[in-house]
């Protein structure tokens, strides 16, 4: 711990970039730089920081500007909601805090758009309070140096990395420490091709010693859940048989039997279709690993010619035909309403 802490600060004193927000302890300027640099590279954000501080030297100046003026300056940074939020927060500070930034981590968290990371950054850089920042750079340095293979975006991983960052924090020099570890992650222990060959902590870095630099940190891939909207048609004939079709290959429930189906891309289209139909029961929700299905079952009639396309089965015969769990749930709940 001590060795890493010292090495980070020594490295930072020599290698740090000269950036204007590092020469100030004014919480307004620090907040401004943090908001501008969210989702933005330093070289891209720097001119915006200079424009904003020149146009609005105090938080009250920013609050009193029109939204149009703020957005005009913001132009080119993208994410206009961030520009609008910046303006709204300046107004909140002017209105509710008399233009003075809160001087505690807790107080800073009350500001719109300020989460734990930004609050820790302002608390340490402006007030030298002992709060560890934990951003992507910090996750990476900690994961590699200590060889922690917990996913940085899992709740357990986040907890452990936050605890580790808190332990590592230099409580006597939190501002310097936080700047140092973030800069080290940005320039030295980079996501791709970190400079391990000339790294001051190469002899104690677990990732390097165990040849896992490229694998760490671990991030869980977010599985995208596909939403699907099904309307099933209950078609009965005079013999109390219902129409079924077999599901095609390359989709869920391949080869299983289901009622005639119309699938929609979105909920609005499905509800427009349902408007004048006779719906049996309420909405059914069915959750699969990568899909979430919303389904309705409607009673409908059809021309005799259409029946030829379907397999007509009574409920007894259905027992010999595999059906999806969703259809089974529906039949258990509503078998008395089918005919
Ligand atoms: S040795 Fe490489 S992986 Fe380890 S801290 Fe240094 S730059 Fe990062």
Coordinates of C-alpha atoms and ligand atoms in Angstrom, one line a residue, residues 4 8 140-142 144-146 184 188-190 193-209 212-214 216, ligand 1:
X4 CA 2.2 2.2 -4.3
X8 CA 2.1 7.3 -7.6
X140 CA -8.0 -0.2 -13.8
X141 CA -4.9 0.7 -11.7
X142 CA -6.3 -1.0 -8.6
X144 CA -4.1 -4.6 -12.2
X145 CA -1.8 -3.6 -9.4
X146 CA -3.5 -5.8 -6.8
X184 CA -1.4 7.4 -13.7
X188 CA 0.8 5.1 -17.7
X189 CA -1.5 2.2 -16.9
X190 CA -3.6 2.8 -20.0
X193 CA -0.7 -1.1 -24.2
X194 CA 0.2 0.2 -20.7
X195 CA 3.8 1.2 -20.3
X196 CA 4.8 -1.7 -18.0
X197 CA 8.4 -1.7 -19.3
X198 CA 9.0 1.7 -17.7
X199 CA 6.5 1.5 -14.8
X200 CA 7.7 2.5 -11.3
X201 CA 5.7 -0.3 -9.7
X202 CA 6.5 -3.1 -12.2
X203 CA 8.2 -5.2 -9.5
X204 CA 5.1 -5.4 -7.3
X205 CA 2.3 -5.2 -9.8
X206 CA 0.4 -8.5 -9.5
X207 CA -1.1 -8.3 -13.1
X208 CA 2.4 -8.0 -14.6
X209 CA 3.9 -10.7 -12.3
X212 CA -2.6 -10.9 -16.6
X213 CA -2.3 -7.2 -17.7
X214 CA -4.3 -7.6 -20.8
X216 CA -7.6 -6.9 -16.2
Ligands
LIG1 S1 3.2 -2.6 -14.4 FE1 1.8 -2.2 -16.1 S2 -0.1 -3.0 -15.4 FE2 1.2 -2.8 -13.6 S3 0.7 -0.8 -12.8 FE3 2.4 -0.5 -14.1 S4 1.6 0.0 -16.1 FE4 -0.1 -0.9 -14.9

